[in-house]
Tab-separated table of C-alpha atoms and ligand atoms in Angstrom:
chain	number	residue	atom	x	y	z
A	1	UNK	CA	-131.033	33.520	102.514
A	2	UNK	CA	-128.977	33.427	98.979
A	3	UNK	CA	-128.508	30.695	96.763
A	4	UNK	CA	-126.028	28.123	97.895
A	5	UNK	CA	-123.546	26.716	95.500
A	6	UNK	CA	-119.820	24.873	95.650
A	7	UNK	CA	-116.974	23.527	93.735
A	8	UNK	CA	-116.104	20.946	94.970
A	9	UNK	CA	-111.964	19.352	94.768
A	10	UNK	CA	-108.561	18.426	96.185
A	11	UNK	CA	-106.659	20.977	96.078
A	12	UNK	CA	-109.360	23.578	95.714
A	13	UNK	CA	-107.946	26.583	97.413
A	14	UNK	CA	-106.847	27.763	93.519
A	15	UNK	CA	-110.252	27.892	92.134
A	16	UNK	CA	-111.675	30.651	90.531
A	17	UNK	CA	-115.193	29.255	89.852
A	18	UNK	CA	-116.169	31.368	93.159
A	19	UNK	CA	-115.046	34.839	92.185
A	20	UNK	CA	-116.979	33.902	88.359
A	21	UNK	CA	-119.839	32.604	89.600
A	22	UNK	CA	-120.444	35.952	91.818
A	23	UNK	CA	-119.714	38.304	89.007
A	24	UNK	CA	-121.852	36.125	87.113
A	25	UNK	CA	-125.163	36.477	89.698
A	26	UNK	CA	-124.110	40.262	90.041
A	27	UNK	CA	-125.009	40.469	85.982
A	28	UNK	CA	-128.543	40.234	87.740
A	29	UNK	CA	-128.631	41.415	90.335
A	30	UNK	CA	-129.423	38.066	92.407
A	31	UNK	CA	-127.594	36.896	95.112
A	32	UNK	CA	-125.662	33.957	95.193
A	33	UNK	CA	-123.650	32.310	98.043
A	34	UNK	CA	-120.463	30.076	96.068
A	35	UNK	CA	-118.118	28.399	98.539
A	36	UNK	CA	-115.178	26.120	97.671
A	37	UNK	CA	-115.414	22.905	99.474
A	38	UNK	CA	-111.872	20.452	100.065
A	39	UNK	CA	-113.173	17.082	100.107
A	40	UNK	CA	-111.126	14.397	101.420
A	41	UNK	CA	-109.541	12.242	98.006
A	42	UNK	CA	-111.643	9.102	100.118
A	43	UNK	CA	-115.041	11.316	100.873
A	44	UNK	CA	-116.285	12.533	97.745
A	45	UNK	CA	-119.643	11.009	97.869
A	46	UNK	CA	-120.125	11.974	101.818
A	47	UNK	CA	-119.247	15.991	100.626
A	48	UNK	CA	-121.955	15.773	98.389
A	49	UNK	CA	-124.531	14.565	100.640
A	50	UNK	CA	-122.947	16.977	103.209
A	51	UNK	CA	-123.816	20.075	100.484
A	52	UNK	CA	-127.093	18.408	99.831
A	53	UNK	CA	-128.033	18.543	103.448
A	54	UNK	CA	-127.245	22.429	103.419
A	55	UNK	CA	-129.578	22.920	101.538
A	56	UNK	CA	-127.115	23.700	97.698
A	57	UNK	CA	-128.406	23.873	94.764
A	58	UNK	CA	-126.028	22.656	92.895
A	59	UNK	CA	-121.804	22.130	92.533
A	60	UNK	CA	-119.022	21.988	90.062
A	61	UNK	CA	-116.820	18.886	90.538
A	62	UNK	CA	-113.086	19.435	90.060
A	63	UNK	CA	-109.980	17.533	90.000
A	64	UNK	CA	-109.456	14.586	90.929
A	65	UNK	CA	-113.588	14.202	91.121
A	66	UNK	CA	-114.663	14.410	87.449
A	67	UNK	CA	-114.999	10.586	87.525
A	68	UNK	CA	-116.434	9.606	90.906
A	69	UNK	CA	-119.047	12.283	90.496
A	70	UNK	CA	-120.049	10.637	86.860
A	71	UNK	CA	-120.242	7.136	89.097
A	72	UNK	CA	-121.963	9.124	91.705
A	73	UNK	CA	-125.120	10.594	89.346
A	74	UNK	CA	-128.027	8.459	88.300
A	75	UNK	CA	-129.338	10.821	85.952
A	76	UNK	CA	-126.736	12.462	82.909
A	77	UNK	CA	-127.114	14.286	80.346
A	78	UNK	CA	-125.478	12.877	77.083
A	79	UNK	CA	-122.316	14.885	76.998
A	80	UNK	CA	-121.567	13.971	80.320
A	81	UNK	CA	-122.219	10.110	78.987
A	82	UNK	CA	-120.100	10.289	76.213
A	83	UNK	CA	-117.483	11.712	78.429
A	84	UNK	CA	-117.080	9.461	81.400
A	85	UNK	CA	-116.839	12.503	83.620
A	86	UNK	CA	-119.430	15.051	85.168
A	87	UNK	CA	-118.239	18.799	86.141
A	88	UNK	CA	-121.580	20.485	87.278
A	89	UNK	CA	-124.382	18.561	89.443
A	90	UNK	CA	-127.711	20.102	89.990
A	91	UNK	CA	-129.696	19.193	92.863
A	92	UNK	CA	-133.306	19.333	92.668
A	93	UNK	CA	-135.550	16.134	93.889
A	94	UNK	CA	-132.377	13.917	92.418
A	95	UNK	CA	-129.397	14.790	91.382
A	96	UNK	CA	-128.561	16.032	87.416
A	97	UNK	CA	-124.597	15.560	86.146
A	98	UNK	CA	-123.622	17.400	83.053
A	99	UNK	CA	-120.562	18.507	81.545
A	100	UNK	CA	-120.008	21.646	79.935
A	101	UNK	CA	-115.646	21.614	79.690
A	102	UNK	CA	-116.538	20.647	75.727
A	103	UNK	CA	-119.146	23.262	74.932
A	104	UNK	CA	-116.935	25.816	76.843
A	105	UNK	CA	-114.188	25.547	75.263
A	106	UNK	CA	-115.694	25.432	71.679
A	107	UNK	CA	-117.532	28.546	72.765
A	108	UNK	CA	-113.996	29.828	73.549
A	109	UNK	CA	-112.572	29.638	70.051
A	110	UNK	CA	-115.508	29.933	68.379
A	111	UNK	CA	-117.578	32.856	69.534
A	112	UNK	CA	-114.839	35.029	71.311
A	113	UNK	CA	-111.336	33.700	69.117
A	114	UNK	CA	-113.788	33.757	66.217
A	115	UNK	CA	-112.534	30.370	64.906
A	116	UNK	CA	-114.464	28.011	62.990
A	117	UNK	CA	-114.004	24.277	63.912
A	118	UNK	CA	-115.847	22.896	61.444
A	119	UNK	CA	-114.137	21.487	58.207
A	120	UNK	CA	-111.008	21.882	59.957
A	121	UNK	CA	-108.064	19.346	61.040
A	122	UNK	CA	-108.220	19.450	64.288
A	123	UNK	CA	-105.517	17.628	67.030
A	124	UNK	CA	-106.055	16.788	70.759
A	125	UNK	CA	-103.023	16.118	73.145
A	126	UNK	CA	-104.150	13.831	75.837
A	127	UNK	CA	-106.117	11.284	76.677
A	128	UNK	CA	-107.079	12.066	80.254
A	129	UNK	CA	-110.456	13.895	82.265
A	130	UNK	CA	-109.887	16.943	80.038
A	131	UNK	CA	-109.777	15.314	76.943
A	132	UNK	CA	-112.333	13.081	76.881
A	133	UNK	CA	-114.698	15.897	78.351
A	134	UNK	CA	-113.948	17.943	74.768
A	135	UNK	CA	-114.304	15.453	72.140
A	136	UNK	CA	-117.526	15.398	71.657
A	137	UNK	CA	-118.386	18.932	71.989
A	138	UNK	CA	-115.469	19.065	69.100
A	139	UNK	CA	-117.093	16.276	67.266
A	140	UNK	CA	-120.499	17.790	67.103
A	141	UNK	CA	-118.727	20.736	65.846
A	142	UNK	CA	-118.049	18.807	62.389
A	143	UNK	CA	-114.089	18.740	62.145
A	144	UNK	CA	-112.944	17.229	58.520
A	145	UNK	CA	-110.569	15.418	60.946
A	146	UNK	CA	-110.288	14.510	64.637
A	147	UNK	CA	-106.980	13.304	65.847
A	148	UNK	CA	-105.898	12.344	69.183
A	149	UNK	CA	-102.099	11.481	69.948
A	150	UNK	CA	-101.052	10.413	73.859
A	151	UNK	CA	-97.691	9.386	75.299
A	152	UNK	CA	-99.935	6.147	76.249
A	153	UNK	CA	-101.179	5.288	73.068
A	154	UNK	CA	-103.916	3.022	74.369
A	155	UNK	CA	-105.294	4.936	76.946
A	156	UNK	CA	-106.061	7.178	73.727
A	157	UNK	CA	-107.441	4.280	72.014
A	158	UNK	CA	-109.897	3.239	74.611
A	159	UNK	CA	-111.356	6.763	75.024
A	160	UNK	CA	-111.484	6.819	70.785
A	161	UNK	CA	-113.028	3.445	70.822
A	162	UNK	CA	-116.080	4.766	73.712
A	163	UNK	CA	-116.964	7.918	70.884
A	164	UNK	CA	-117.079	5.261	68.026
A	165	UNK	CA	-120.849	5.917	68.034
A	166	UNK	CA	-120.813	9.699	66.865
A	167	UNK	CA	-117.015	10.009	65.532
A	168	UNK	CA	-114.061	8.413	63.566
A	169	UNK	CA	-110.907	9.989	66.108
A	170	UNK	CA	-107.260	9.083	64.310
A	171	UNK	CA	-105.251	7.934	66.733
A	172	UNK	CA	-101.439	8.448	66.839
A	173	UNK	CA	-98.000	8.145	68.744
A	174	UNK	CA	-96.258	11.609	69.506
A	175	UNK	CA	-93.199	9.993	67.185
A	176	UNK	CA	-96.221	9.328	64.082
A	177	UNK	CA	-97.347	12.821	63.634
A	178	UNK	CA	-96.431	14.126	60.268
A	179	UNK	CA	-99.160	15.992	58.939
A	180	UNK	CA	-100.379	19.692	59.468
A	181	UNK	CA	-103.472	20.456	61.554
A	182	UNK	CA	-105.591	24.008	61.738
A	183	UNK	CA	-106.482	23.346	65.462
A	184	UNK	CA	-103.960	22.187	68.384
A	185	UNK	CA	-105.709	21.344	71.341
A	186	UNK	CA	-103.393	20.778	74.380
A	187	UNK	CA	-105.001	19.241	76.794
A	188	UNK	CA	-102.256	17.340	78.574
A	189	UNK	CA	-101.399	18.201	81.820
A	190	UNK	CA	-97.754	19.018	80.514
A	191	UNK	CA	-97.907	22.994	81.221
A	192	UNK	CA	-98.743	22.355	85.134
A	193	UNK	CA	-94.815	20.520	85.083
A	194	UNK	CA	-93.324	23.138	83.226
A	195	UNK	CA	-93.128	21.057	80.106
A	196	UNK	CA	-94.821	21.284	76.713
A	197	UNK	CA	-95.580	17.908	75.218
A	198	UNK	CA	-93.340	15.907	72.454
A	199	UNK	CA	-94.932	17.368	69.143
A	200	UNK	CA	-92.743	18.284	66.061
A	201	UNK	CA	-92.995	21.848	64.888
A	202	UNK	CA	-94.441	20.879	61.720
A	203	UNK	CA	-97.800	20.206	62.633
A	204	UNK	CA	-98.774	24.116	62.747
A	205	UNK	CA	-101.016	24.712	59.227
A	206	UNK	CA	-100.611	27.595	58.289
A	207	UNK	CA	-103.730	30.207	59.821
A	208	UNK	CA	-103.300	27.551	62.622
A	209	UNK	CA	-104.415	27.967	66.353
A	210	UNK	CA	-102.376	26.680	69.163
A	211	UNK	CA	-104.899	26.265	72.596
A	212	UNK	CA	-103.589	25.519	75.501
A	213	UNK	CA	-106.470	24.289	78.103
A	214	UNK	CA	-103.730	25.897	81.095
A	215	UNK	CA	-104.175	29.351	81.607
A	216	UNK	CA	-101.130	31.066	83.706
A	217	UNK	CA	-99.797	34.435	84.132
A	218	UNK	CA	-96.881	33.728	81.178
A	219	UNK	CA	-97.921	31.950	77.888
A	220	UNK	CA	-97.524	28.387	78.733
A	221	UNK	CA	-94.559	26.060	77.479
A	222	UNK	CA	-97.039	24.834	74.725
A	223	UNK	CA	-98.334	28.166	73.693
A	224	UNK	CA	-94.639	29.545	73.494
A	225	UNK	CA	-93.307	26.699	71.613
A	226	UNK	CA	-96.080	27.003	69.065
A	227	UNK	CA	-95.861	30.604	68.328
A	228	UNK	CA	-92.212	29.955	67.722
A	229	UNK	CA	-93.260	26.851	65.159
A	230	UNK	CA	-95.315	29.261	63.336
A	231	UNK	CA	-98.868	29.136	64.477
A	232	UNK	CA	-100.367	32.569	63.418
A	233	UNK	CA	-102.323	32.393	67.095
A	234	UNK	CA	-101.935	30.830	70.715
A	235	UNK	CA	-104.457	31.238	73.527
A	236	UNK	CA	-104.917	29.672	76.946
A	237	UNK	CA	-107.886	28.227	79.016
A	238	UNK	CA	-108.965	31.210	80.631
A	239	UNK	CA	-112.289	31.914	78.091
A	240	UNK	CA	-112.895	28.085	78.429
A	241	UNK	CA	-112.737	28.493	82.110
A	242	UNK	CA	-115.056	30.886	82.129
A	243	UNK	CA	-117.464	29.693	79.155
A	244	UNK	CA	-117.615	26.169	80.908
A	245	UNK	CA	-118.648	28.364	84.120
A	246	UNK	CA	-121.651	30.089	82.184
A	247	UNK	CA	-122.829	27.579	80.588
A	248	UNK	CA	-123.057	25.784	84.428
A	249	UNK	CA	-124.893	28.797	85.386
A	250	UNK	CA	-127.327	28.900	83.078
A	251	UNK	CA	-128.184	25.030	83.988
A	252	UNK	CA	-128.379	25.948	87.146
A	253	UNK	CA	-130.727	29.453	86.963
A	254	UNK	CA	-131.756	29.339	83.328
A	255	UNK	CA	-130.132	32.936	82.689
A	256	UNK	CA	-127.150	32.931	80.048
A	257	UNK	CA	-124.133	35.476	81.894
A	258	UNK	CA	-122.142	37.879	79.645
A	259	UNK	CA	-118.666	36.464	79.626
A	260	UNK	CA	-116.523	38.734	77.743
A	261	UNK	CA	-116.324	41.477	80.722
A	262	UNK	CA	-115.463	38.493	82.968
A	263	UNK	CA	-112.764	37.018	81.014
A	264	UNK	CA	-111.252	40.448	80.726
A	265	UNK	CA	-111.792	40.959	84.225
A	266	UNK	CA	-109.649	37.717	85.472
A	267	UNK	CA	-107.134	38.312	82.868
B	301	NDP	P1	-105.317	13.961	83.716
B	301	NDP	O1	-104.374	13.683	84.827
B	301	NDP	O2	-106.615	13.252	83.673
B	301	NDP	O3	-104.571	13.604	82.317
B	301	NDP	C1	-103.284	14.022	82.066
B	301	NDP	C2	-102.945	13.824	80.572
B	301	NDP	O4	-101.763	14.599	80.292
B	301	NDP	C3	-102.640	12.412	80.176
B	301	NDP	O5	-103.115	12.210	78.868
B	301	NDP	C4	-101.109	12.360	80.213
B	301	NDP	O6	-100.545	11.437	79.307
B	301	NDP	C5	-100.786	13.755	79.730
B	301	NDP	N1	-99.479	14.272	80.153
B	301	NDP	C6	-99.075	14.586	81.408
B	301	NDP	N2	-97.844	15.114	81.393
B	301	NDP	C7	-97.434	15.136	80.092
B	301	NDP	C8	-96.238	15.564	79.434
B	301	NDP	N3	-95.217	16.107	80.117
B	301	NDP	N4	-96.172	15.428	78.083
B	301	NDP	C9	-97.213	14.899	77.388
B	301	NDP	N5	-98.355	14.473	77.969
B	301	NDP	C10	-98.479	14.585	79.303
B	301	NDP	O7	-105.512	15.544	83.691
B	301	NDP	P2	-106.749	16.351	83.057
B	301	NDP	O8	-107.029	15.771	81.729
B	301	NDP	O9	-107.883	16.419	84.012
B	301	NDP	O10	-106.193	17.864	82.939
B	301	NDP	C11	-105.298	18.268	81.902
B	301	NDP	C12	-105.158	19.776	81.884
B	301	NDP	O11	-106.347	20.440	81.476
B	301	NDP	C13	-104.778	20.428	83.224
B	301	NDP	O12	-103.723	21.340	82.958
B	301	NDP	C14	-106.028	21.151	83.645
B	301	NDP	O13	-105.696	22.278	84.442
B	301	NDP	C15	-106.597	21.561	82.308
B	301	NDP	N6	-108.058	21.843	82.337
B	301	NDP	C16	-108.506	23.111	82.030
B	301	NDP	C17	-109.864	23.420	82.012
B	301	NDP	C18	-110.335	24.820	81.686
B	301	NDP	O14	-111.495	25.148	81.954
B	301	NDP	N7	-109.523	25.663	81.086
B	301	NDP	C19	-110.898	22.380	82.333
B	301	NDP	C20	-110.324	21.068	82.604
B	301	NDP	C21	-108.964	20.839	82.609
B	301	NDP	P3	-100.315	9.870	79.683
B	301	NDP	O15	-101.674	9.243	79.699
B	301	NDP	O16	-99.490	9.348	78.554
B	301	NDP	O17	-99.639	9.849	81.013
């Protein structure tokens, strides 16, 4: 019998976490069994237990779940702490949350965009799940600045105000941003509408690199709208996708996938 694993969300029919996680196990020749699971917005906690009973070893939580499944854990790892939100479990006599959105996306633009975070300005767009599952990744990074700006201003506060303890984030209005940034992190839900959110064209540095956490068929709203504001280089979420995926997997089974041949492989 292989390996059973889920992700678990609502909608979940999109996911690609099933067709990475089996070119992952095929790295190694080890066979895995990765099902997507639709759990009922009211039954979160009840799929889990369901999965459990099957026998899983583990799932990645999805939207709209990232919080309930942080409620749901007693044990989590720091990152997951810091962000309020859990995207992998692992089931073993208890029950593990962790989040790896953060380190997968640094991974992203450092190791395959071959970026450097540290010492640089870097901006976030967004204050919701996504966000607040980056910043500290970001943080640990070492920016020379961390800026957040959200249509809501103090939903942005609050989630600034619970990373006091390891970083000062600058928080803004979209109308109050003036200065120039290295690093544009959009991680707004803005693309899935179509739209790109309110920022002024001057906040591109030059060198700068415009990241979209979406990843589409088309450059997003975001990504096109920054190219045309002069950032020297847009990407999308797909390597984060994929990096936040590994990075699971190797919790999971203690062996580190290669990613590159998978990201080119779902591009
Ligand atoms: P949430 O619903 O938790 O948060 C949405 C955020 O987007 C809020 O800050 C909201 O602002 C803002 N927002 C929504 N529409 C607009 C708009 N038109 N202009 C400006 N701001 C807007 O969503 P998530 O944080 O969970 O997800 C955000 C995105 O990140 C999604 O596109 C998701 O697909 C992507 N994602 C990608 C991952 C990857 O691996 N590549 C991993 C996780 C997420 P306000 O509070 O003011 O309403």
């Amino acid at each position: 019998m292989s390996d059973l694993y889920a992700v678990i969300g609502n909608p979940v029919e999109h996911s690609k976490s099933p067709q990475i996680h089996a070119e992952f196990a095929r790295q190694f020749n080890e066979k895995i069994e990765y099902i997507r699971v639709l759990a009922p917005r009211d039954g979160f906690g009840e799929t889990v237990q369901a999965l459990r009973a099957r026998g899983a070893l583990g799932a990645n939580v999805t939207l709209p779940f990232k919080e309930e499944a942080y409620a749901l854990v007693a044990t989590l790892s720091p990152r997951a702490k810091l962000a309020g939100a859990v995207n992998t479990l692992k089931f073993d006599d208890g029950m593990l949350g962790e989040n790896t959105d953060g380190i997968g996306l640094v991974r992203d633009i450092e190791n395959n965009l071959g970026v450097a975070i540290a010492d640089r300005r870097v901006l976030v767009l967004g204050a919701g799940g996504a966000a607040r599952g980056i910043l500290g990744a970001l943080a640990e990074r070492q920016p020379r600045v961390l800026a957040l700006v959200n249509r809501d201003r103090e939903k942005a506060q609050r989630v600034a105000l619970a990373h006091a303890s390891v970083v000062h984030i600058a928080v803004f209005a979209y109308p109050d941003l003036h200065t120039e940034y290295d690093l544009i992190i959009n991680a707004t839900a803005s693309s899935i509408q179509r739209e790109r959110p309110p920022v002024p064209a001057t906040i591109f540095a030059n060198g700068a690199l415009a990241y979209d956490l979406m990843y589409a068929a088309e450059p997003t709203p975001f990504m096109q709208f920054a190219k045309e504001a002069g950032a020297a280089r847009v990407a999308d979420g797909v390597g984060m996708l994929v990096e936040q995926a590994a990075e699971s997997f190797f919790i999971w089974r203690g062996k580190r996938p290669r990613t590159a041949p998978v990201i080119a492989l779902l591009r």
